CSV table of C-alpha atoms and ligand atoms in Angstrom, one decimal:
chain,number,residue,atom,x,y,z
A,12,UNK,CA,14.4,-2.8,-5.8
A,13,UNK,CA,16.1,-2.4,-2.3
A,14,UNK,CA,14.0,-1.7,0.6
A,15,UNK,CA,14.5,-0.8,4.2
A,16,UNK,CA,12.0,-0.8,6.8
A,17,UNK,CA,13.1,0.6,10.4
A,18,UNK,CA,10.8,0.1,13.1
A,19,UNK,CA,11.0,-1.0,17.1
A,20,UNK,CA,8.9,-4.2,16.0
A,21,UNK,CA,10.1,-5.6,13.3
A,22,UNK,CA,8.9,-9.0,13.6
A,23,UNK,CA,5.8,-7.0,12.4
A,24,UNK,CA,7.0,-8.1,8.7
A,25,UNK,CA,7.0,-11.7,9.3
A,26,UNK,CA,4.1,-11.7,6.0
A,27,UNK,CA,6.7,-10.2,3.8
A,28,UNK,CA,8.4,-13.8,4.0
A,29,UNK,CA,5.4,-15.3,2.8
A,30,UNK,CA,3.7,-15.7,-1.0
A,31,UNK,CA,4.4,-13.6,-3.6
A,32,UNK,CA,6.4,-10.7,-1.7
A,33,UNK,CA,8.3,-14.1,-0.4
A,34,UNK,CA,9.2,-15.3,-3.9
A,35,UNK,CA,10.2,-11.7,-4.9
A,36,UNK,CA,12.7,-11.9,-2.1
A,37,UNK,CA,13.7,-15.3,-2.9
A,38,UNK,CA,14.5,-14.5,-6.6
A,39,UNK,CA,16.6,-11.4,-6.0
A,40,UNK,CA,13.7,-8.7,-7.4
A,41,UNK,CA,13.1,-7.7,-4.3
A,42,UNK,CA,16.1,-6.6,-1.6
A,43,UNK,CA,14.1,-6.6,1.9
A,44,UNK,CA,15.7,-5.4,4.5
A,45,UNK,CA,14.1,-5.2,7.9
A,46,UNK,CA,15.8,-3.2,11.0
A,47,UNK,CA,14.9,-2.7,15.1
A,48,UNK,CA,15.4,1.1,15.6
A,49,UNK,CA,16.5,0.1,19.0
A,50,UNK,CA,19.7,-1.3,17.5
A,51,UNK,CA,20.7,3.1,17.0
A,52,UNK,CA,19.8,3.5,20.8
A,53,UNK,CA,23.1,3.3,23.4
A,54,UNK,CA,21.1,3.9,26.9
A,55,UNK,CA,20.7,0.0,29.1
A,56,UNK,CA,16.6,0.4,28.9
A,57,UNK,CA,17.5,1.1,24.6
A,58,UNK,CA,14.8,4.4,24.7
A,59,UNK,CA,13.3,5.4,21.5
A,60,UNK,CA,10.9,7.8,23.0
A,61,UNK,CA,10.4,10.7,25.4
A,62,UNK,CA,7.5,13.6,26.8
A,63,UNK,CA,6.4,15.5,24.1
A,64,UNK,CA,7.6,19.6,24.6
A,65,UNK,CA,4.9,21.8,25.0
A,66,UNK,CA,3.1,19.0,26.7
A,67,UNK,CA,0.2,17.0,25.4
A,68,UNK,CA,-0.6,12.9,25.5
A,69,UNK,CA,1.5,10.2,24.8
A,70,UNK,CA,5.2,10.0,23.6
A,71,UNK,CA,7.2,11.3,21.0
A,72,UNK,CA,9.8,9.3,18.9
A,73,UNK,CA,13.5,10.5,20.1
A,74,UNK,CA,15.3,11.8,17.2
A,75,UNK,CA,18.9,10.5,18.0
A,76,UNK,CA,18.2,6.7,17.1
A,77,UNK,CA,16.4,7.3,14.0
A,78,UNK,CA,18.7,9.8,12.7
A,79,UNK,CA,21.4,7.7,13.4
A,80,UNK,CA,19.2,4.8,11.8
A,81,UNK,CA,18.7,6.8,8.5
A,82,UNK,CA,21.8,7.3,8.3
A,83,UNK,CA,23.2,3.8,8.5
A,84,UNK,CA,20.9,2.9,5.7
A,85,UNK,CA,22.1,5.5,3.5
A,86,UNK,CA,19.9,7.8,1.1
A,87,UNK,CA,16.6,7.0,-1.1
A,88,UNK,CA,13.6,7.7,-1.1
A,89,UNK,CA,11.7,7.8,2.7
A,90,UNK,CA,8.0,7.3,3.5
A,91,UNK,CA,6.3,8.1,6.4
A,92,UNK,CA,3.5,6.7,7.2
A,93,UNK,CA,1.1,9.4,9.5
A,94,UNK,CA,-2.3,10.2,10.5
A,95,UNK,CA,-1.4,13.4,9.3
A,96,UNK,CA,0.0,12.2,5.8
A,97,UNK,CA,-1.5,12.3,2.2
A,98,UNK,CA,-4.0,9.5,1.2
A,99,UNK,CA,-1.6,6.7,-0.7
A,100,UNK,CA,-3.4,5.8,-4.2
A,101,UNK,CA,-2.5,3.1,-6.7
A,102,UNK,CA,-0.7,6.4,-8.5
A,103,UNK,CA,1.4,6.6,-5.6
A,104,UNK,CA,2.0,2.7,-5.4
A,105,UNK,CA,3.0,3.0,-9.4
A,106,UNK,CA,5.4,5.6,-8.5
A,107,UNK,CA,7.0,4.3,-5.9
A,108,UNK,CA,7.2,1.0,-7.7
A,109,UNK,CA,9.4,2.8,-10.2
A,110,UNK,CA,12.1,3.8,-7.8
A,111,UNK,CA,15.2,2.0,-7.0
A,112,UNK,CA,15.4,2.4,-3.0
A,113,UNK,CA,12.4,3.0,-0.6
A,114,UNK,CA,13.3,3.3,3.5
A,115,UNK,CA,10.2,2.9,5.1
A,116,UNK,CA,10.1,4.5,9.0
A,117,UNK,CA,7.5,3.1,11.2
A,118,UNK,CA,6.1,5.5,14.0
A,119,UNK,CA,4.8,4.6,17.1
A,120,UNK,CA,3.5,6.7,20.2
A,121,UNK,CA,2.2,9.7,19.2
A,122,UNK,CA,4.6,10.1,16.2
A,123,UNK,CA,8.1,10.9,15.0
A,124,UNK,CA,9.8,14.0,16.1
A,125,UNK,CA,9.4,16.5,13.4
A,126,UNK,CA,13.2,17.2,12.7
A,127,UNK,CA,14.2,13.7,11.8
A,128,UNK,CA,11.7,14.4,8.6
A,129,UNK,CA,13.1,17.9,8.1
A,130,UNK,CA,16.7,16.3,8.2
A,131,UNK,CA,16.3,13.5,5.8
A,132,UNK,CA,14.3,15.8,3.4
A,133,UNK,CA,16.9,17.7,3.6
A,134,UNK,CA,19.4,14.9,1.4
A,135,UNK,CA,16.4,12.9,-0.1
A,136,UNK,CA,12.6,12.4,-0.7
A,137,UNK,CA,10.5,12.3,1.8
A,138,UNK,CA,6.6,11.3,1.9
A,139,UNK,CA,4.1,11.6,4.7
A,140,UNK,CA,1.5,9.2,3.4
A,141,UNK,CA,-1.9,7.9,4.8
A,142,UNK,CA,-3.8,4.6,4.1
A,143,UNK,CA,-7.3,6.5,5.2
A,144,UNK,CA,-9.5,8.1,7.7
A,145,UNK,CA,-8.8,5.8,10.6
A,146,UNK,CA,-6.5,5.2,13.0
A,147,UNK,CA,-4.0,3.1,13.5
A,148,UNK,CA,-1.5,2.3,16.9
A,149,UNK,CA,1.8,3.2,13.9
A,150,UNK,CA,3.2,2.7,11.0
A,151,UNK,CA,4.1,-1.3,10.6
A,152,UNK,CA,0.6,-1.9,9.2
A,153,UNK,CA,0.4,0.0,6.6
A,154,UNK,CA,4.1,-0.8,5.2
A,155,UNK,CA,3.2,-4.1,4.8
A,156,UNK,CA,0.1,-2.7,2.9
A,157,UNK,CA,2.1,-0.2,1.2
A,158,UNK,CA,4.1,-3.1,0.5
A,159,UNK,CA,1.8,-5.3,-1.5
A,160,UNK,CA,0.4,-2.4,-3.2
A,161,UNK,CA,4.0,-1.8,-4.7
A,162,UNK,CA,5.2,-5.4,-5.0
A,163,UNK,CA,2.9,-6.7,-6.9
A,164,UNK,CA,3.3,-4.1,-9.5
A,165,UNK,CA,7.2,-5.1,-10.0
A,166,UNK,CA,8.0,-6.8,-13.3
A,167,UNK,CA,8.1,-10.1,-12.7
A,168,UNK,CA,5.7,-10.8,-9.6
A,169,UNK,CA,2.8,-11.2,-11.1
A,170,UNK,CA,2.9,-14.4,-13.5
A,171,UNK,CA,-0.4,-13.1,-15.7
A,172,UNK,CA,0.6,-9.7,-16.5
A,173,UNK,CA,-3.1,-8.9,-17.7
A,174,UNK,CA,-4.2,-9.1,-14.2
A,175,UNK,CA,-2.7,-5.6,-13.8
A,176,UNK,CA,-4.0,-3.6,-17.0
A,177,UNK,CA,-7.5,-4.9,-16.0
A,178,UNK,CA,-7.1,-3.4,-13.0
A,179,UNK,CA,-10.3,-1.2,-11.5
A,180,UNK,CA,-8.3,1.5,-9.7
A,181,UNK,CA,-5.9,1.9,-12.5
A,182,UNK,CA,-8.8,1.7,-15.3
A,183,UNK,CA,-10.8,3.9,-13.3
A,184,UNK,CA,-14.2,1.4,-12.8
A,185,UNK,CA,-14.5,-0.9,-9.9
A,186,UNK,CA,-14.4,-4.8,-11.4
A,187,UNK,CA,-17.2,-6.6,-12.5
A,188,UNK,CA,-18.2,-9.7,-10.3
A,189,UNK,CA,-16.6,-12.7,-10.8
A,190,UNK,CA,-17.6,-16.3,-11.1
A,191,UNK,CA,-16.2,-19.5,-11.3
A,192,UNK,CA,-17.6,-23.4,-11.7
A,193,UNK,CA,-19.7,-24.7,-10.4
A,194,UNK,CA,-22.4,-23.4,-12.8
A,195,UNK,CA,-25.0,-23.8,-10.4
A,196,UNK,CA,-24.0,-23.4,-6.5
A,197,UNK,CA,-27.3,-23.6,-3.4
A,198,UNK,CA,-29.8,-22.6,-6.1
A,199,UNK,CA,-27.6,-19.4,-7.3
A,200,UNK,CA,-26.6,-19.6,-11.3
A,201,UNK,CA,-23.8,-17.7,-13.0
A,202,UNK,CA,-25.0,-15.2,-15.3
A,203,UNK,CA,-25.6,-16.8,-19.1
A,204,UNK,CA,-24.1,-14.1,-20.5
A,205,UNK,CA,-20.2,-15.6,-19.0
A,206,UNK,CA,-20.9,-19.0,-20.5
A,207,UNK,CA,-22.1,-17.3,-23.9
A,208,UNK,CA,-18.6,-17.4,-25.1
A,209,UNK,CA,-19.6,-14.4,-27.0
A,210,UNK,CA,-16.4,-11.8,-26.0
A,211,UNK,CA,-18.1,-8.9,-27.0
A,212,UNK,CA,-21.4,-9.3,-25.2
A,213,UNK,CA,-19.6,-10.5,-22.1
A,214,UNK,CA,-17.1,-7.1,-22.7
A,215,UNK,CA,-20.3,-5.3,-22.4
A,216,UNK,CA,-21.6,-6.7,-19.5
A,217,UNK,CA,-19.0,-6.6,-17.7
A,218,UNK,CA,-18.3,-2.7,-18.4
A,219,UNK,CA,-22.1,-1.8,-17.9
A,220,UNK,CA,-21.7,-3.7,-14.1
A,221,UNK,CA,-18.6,-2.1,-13.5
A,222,UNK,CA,-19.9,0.8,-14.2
A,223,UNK,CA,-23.2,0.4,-11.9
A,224,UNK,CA,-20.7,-0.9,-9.1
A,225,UNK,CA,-18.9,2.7,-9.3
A,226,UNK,CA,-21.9,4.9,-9.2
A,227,UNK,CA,-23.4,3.0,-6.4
A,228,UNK,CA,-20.0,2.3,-4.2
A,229,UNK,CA,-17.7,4.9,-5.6
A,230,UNK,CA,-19.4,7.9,-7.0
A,231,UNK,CA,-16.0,9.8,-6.4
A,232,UNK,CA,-14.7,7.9,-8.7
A,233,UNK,CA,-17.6,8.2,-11.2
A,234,UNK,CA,-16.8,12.0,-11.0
A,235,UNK,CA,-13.6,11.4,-12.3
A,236,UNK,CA,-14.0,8.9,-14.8
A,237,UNK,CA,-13.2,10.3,-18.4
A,238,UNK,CA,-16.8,10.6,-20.4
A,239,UNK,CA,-15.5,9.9,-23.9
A,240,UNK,CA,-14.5,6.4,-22.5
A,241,UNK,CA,-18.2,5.4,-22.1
A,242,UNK,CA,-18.5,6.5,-25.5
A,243,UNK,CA,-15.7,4.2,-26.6
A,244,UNK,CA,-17.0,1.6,-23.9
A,245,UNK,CA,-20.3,1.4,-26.2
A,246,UNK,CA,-18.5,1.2,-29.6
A,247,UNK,CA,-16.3,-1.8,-29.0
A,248,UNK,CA,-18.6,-4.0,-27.0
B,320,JDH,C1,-4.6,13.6,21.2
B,320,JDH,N1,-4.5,13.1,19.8
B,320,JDH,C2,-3.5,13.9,19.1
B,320,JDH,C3,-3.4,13.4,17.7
B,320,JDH,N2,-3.0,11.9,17.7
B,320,JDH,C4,-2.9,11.5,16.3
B,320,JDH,C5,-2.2,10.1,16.3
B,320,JDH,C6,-0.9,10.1,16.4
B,320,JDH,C7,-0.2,8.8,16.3
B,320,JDH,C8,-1.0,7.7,16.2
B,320,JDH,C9,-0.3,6.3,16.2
B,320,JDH,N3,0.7,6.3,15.1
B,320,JDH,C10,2.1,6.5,15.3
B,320,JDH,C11,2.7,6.4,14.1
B,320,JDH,C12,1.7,6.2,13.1
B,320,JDH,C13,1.8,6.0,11.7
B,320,JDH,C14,0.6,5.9,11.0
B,320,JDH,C15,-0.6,5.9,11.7
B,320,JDH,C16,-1.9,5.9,10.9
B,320,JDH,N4,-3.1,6.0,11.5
B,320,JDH,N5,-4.0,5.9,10.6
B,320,JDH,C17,-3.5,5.8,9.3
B,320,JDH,N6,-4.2,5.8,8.1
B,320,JDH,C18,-2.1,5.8,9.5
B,320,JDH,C19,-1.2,5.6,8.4
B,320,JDH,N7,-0.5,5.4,7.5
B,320,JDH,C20,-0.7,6.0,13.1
B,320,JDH,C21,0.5,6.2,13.8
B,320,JDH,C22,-2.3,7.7,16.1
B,320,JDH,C23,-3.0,9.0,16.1
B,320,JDH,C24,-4.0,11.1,18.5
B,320,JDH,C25,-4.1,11.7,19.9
């Protein structure tokens, strides 16, 4: 996968260097390629932005440099993140991980001017997307989030591949909690049931906490969780 991140800070993406995004780079499954927007400016002072028209806070993103920056790194598929975009889900992050070139613009200010969107969804795909109801000072943040999200779901990355069909947001259920040695740590024991060795008991408990972990944290979720899997939940355990 090639991938192009414009932004006027990109030292930003020093983490993608690092661990497993890192080793992706390093063994060629990930093409990372990170650019300064200023380098598409030609004025001394290298201005990306500008009053907004009609007035209003802040500064607007000029559209010369990042149209000239889009172009430069040729057509795929662009994502925007906004305030204003749609809420990015692990279904979005298994899309995206599908596709063969992502071009990632960064916002600052107050935003992007509108045009450079309407021209490059005019030759490719372009999506506005949100990492949640909060905000942020632009866009660097939640590439590198976006990033991860993506990465990790690239064949390859992860060594055990079962930690990503076990997953809670792509099965649905938050995880069970998780325990490791020592068996007995300030007075606090790990549940018999894990050290049972019995796999079907343990299969059940951890469904039956994942499943009180949703309707107390995530009853969004719960909403949308298929019932006939309960059903089958029951049966195998
Ligand atoms: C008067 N009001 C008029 C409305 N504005 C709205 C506004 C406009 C820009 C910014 C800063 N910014 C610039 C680029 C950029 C990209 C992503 C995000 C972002 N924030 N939260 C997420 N989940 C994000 C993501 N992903 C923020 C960004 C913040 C807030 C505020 C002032």
């Amino acid at each position: 996968m090639r991938v192009d991140i414009i932004s006027i800070f990109p030292d930003y993406f020093a983490p993608l260097e690092l661990s497993l995004i890192g080793k992706a780079r390093g063994t060629g499954i990930l093409d990372l390629n990170v650019h300064d927007l200023r380098t598409w400016t030609s004025d001394v002072h290298r201005t990306v932005d500008d009053t907004p028209y009609g007035g209003g806070p802040g500064m607007v993103m000029r559209p010369e440099p990042w149209g000239q920056a889009l172009d430069a790194v040729g057509d795929g598929t662009l994502i925007v993140p906004s305030p204003v975009g749609k809420p990015f889900t692990q279904a979005d992050a298994y899309a995206l991980a599908a596709l063969d070139h992502l071009i990632f613009a960064c916002g600052r200010y107050e935003g992007i001017d509108q045009r450079v969107i309407d021209d490059a969804a005019s030759r490719m795909p372009v999506r506005e997307v949100s990492l949640g109801d909060y905000v942020l000072f632009g866009g660097e943040v939640a590439v590198i989030v976006i990033m991860e999200a993506v990465t990790r779901l690239l064949p390859g990355v992860l060594g055990n591949a079962d930690s990503l069909t076990e997953e809670s947001h792509a099965a649905g259920l938050l995880e069970a909690p998780v325990y490791t040695k020592p068996a007995s740590w300030r007075s606090r024991e790990v549940p018999d049931i894990l050290r049972s060795g019995d796999h079907g008991k343990i299969a059940r408990w951890r469904r039956d906490q994942s499943l009180s972990r949703t309707a107390s944290r995530r009853p969004d979720m719960m909403a949308a969780y298929p019932l006939d899997q309960l059903d089958k939940a029951d049966k195998k355990a």
